mmCIF file of C-alpha atoms in Angstrom:
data_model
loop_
_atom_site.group_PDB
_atom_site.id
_atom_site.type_symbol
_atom_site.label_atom_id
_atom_site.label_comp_id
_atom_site.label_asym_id
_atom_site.label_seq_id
_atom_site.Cartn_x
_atom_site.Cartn_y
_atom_site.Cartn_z
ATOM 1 C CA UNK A 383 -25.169 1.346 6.981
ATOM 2 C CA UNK A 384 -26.262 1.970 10.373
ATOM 3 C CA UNK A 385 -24.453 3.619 13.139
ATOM 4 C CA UNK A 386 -22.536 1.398 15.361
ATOM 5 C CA UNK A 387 -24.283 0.074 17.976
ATOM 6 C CA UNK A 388 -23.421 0.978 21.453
ATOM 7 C CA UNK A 389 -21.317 -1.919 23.525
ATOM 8 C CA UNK A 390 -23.557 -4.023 25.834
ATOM 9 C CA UNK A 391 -21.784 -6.186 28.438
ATOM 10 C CA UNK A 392 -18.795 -5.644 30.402
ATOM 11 C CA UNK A 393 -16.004 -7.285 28.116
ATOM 12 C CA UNK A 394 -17.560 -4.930 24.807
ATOM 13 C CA UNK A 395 -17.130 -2.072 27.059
ATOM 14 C CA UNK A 396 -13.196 -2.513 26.880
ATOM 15 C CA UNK A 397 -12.967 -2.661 23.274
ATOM 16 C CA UNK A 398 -11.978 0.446 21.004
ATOM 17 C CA UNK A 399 -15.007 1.006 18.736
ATOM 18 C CA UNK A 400 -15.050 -0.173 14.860
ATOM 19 C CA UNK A 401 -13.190 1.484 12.757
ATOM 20 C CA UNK A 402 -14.600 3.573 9.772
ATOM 21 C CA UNK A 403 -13.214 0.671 7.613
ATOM 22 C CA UNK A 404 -14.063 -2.392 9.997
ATOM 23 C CA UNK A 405 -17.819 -0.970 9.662
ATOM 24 C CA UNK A 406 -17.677 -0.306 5.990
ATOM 25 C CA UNK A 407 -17.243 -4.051 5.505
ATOM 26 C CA UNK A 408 -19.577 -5.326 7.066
ATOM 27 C CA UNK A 409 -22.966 -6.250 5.206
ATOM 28 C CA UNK A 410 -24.774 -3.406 4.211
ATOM 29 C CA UNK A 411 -28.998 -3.456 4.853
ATOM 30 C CA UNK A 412 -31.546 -3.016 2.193
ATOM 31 C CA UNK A 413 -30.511 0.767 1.420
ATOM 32 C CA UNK A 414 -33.002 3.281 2.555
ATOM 33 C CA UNK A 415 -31.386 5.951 0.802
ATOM 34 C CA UNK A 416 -29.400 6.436 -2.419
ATOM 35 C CA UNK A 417 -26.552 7.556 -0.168
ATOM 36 C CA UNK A 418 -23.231 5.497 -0.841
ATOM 37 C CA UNK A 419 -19.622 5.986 0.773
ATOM 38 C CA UNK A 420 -18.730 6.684 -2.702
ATOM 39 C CA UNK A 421 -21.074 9.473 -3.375
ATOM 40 C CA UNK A 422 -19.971 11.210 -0.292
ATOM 41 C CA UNK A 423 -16.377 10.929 -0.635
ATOM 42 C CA UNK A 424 -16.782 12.124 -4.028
ATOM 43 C CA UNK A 425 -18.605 14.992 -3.142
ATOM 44 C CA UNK A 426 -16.367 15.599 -0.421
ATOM 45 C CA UNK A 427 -13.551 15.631 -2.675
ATOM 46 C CA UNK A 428 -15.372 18.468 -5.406
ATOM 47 C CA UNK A 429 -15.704 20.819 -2.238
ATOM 48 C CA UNK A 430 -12.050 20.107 -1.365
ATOM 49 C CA UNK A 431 -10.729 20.598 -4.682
ATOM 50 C CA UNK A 432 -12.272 24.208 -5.446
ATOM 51 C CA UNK A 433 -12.884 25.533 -2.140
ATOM 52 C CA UNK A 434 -9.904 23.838 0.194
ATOM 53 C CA UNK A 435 -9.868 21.101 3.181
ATOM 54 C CA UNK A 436 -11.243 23.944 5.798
ATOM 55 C CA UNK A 437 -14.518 24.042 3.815
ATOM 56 C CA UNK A 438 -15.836 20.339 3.915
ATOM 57 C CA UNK A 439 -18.066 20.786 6.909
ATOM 58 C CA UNK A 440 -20.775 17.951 7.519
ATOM 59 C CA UNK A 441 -23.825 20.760 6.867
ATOM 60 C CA UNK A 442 -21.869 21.915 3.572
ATOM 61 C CA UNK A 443 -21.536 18.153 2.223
ATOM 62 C CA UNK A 444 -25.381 18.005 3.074
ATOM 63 C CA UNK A 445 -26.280 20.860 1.127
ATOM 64 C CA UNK A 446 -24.077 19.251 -2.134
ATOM 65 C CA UNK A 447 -25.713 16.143 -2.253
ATOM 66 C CA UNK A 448 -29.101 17.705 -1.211
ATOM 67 C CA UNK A 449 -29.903 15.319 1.419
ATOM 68 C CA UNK A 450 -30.627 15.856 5.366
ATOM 69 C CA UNK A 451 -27.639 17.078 7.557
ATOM 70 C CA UNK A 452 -27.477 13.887 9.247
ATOM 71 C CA UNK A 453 -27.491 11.672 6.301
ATOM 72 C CA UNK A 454 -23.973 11.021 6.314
ATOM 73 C CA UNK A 455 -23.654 9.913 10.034
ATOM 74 C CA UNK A 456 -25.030 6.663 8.574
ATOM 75 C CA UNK A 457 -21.655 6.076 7.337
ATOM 76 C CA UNK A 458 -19.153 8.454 8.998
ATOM 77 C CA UNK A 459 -19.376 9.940 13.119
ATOM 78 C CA UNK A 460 -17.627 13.154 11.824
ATOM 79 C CA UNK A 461 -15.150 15.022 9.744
ATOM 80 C CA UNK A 462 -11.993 13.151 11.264
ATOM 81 C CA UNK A 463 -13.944 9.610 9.370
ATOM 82 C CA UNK A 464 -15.146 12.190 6.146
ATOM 83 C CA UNK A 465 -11.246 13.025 5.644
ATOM 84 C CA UNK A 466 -10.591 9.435 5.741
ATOM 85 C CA UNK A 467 -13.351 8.483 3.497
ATOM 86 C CA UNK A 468 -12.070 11.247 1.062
ATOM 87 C CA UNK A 469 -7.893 10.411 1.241
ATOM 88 C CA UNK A 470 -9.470 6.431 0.426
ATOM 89 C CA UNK A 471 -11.313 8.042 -2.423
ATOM 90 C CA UNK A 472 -8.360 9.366 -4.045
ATOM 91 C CA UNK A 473 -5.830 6.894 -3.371
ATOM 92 C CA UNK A 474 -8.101 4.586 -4.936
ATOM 93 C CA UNK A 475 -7.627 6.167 -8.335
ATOM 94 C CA UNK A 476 -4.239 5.658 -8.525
ATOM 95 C CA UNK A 477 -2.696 3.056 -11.664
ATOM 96 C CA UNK A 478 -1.195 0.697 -9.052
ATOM 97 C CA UNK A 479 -1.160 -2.440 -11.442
ATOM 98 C CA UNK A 480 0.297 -0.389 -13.977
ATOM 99 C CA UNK A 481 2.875 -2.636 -15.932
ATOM 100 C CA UNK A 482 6.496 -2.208 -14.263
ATOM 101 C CA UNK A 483 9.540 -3.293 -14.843
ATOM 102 C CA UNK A 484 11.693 -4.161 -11.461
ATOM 103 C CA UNK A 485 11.446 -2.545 -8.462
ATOM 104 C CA UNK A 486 13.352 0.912 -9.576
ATOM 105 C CA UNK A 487 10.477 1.309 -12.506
ATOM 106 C CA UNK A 488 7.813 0.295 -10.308
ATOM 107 C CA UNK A 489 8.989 3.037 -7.365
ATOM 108 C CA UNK A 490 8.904 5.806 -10.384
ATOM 109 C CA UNK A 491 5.668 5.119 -11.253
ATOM 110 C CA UNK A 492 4.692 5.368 -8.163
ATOM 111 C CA UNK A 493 6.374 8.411 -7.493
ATOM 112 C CA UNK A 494 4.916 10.396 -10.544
ATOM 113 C CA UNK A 495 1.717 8.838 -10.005
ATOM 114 C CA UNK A 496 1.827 10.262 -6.242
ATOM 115 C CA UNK A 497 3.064 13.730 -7.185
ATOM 116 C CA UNK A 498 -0.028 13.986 -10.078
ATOM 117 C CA UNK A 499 -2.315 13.231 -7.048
ATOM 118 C CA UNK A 500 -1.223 15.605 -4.570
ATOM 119 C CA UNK A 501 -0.925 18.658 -7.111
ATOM 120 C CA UNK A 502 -4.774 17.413 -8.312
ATOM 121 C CA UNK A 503 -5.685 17.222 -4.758
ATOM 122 C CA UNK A 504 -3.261 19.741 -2.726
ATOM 123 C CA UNK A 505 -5.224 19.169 0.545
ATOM 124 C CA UNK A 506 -4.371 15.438 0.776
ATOM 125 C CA UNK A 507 -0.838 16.921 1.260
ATOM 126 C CA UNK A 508 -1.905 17.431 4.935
ATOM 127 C CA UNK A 509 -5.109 14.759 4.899
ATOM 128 C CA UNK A 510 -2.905 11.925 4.221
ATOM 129 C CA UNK A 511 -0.746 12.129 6.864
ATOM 130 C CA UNK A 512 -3.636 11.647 9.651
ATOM 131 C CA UNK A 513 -4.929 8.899 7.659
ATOM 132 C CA UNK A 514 -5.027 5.652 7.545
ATOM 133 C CA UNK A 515 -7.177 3.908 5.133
ATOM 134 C CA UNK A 516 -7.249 0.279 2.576
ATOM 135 C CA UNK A 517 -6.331 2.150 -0.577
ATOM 136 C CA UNK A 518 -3.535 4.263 0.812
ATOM 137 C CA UNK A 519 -2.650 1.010 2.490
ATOM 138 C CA UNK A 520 -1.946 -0.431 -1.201
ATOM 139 C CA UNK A 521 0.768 1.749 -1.949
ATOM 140 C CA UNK A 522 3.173 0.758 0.030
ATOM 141 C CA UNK A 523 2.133 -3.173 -0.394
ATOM 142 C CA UNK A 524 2.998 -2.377 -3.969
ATOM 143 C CA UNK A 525 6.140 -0.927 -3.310
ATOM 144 C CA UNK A 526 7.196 -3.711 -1.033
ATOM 145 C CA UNK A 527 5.967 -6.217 -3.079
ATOM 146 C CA UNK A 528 8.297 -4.942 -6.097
ATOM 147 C CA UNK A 529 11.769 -5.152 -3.341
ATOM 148 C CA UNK A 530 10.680 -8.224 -1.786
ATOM 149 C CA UNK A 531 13.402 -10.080 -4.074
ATOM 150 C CA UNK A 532 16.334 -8.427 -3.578
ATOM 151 C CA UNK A 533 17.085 -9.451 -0.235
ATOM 152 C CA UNK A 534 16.404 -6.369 1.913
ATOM 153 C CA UNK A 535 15.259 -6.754 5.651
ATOM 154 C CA UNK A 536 12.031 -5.302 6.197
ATOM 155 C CA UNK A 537 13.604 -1.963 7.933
ATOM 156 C CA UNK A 538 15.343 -1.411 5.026
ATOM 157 C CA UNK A 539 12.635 -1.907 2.967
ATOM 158 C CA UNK A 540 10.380 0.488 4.327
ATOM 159 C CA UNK A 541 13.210 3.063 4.696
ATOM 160 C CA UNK A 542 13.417 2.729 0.800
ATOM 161 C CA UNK A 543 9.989 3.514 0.866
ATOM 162 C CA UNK A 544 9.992 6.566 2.986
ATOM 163 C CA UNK A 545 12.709 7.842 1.294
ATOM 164 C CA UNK A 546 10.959 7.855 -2.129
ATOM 165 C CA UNK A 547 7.560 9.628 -0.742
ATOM 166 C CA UNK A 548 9.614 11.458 1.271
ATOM 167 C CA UNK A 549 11.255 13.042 -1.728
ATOM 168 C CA UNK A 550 7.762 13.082 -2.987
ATOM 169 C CA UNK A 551 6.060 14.830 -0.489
ATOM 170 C CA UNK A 552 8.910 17.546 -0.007
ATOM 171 C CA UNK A 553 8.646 18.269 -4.065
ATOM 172 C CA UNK A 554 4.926 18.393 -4.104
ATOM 173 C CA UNK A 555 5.322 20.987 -1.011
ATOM 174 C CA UNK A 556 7.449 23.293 -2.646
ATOM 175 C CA UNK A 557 5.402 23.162 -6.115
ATOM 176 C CA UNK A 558 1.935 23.703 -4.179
ATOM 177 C CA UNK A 559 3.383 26.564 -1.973
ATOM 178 C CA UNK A 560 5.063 28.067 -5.197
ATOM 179 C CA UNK A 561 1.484 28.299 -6.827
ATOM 180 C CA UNK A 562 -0.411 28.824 -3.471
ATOM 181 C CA UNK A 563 2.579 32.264 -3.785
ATOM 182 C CA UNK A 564 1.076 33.144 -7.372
ATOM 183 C CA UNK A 565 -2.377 32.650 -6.942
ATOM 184 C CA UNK A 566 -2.390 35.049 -3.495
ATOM 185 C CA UNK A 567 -0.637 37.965 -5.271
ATOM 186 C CA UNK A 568 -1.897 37.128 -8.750
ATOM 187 C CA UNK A 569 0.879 35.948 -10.877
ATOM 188 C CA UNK A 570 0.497 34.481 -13.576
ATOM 189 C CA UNK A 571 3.629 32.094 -14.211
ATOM 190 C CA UNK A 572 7.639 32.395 -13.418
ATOM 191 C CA UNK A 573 8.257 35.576 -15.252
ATOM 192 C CA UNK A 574 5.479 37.306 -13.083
ATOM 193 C CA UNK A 575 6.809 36.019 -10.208
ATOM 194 C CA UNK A 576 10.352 36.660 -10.776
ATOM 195 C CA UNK A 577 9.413 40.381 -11.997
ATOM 196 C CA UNK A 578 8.062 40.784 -8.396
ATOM 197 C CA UNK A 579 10.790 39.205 -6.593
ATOM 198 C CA UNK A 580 13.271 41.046 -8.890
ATOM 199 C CA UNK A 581 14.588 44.180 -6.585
ATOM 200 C CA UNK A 582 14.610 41.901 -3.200
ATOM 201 C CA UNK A 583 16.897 39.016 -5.459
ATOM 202 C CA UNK A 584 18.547 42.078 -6.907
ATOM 203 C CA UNK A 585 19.918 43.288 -3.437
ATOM 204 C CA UNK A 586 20.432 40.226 -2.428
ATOM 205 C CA UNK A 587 22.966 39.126 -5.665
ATOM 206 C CA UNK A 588 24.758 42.462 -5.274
ATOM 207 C CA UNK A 589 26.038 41.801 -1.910
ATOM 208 C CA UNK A 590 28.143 39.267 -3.783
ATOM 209 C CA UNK A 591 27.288 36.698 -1.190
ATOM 210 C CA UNK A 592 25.657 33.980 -3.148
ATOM 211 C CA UNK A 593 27.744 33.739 -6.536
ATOM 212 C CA UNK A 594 27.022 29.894 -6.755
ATOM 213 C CA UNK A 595 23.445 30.989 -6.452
ATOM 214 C CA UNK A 596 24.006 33.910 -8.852
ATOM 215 C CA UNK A 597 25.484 31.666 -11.937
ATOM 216 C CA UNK A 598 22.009 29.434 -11.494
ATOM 217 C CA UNK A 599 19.661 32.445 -12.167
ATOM 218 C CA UNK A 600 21.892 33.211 -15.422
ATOM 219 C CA UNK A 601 22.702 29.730 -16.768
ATOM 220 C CA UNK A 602 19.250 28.125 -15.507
ATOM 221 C CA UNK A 603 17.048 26.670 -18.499
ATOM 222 C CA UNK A 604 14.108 24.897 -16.547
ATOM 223 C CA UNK A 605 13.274 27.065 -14.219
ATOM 224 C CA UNK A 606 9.944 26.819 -14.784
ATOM 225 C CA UNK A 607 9.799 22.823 -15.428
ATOM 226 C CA UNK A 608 8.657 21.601 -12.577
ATOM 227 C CA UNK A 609 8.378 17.870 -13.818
ATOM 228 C CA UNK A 610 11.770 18.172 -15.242
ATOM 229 C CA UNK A 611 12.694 19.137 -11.504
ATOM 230 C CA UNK A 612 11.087 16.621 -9.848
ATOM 231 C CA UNK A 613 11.858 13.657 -12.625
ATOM 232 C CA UNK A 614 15.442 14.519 -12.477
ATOM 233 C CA UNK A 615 15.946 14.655 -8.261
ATOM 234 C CA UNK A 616 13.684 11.265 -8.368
ATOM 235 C CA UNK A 617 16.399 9.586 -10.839
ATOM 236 C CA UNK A 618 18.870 10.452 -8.707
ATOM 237 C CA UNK A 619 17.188 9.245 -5.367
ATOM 238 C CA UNK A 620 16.504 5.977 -7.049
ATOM 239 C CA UNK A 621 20.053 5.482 -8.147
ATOM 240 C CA UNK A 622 21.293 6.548 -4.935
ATOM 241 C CA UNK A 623 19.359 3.872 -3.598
ATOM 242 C CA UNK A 624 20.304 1.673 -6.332
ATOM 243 C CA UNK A 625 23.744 2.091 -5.744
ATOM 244 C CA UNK A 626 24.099 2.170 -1.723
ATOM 245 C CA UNK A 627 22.097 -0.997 -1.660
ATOM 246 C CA UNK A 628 23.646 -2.634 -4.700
ATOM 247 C CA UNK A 629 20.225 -3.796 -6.272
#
């Protein structure tokens, strides 16, 4: 695809520029180059996945798909548009015509579906947030698509919404800082971790401030079930909903 064009008359000259996505759709040329969208979000991805967000430069995707440094500004002006390209990529992969039934089975699907993609991708964590793109855009049409019958206004509806990532997003925070913990000092799993931890959590239980705190360490089964965790707190968000909102 060609870069956009710059504005000719006075009246283009007020108008915001394309968007990544307005441009994507328009009719692509003859292709000069084997270069797709696709093929550089996925590569995009690979570097973000082993080597983290800060490491997707425009010269390093280059290099991976062994064409010329500006080869990609056919389709993206810059890293801001690459992120986008690459949080599109992703989002695209997720089951969103899985088989559901009703709008509380079709926001856990969702849910687990979401957390999966963050702790495969831990850098769209932050990406997603700035973005703004078709496939992330689906999500949420899902979601309100599966309410649309029960009589909520649309601000309730998307507070439903938000309140379901948002439990999401906060889980998926904790697990990736929990393993971002491990990996810095080298721990293995929970009993590493806890062995390290043990004679500051030691101190701490002995000032018999926390015995609430205290009878979790000793009773606590699933400490290191993170899905457990997360599909338990998600059951209870949904029937909170469930039950506040009587649907």
């Amino acid at each position: 695809m060609p870069a956009p064009q710059a504005p000719t008359g006075d009246d283009d000259r007020t108008k915001p520029p394309a968007s990544l996505w307005e441009r994507l759709a328009r009719p692509a040329p003859a292709p000069r180059t084997t270069l797709t969208p696709y093929r550089i979000a996925e590569a995009a991805v690979e570097i973000a996945d082993t080597e983290g967000l800060d490491a997707v430069t425009m010269r390093r995707l280059a290099t991976a798909l062994g064409v010329a440094p500006m080869a990609a500004y056919r389709y993206v002006s810059g890293k801001d548009e690459l992120i986008e390209l690459m949080v599109d990529f992703v989002y695209g992969r997720l089951p969103l015509d899985a088989p559901a039934a009703g709008w509380r089975d079709t926001m856990r699907i969702l849910a687990v579906h979401l957390r999966a993609m963050n702790l495969a991708h831990p850098w769209t964590v932050r990406a997603a947030a700035a973005s703004l793109s078709p496939n992330q855009l689906a999500v949420p049409e899902r979601a309100f698509a599966a309410l649309a019958d029960h009589g909520l206004d649309a601000d309730t509806t998307m507070a439903v919404f938000r309140t379901v990532t948002g439990y999401v997003h906060g889980s998926v925070a904790a697990e990736i800082a929990l393993q971002d913990l491990q990996r810095d000092h080298g721990w293995s799993g929970g009993d590493e971790t806890r062995a390290a931890l043990a004679p500051r959590m030691s101190f701490l239980m002995n000032t018999g401030r926390y015995p609430a705190y205290q009878r979790y360490l000793h009773e606590a089964t699933r400490k290191d079930d993170p899905t457990w965790q997360f599909e338990t707190g998600l059951d209870c968000v949904l029937t909170g909903i469930a039950t506040h909102l009587g649907i």
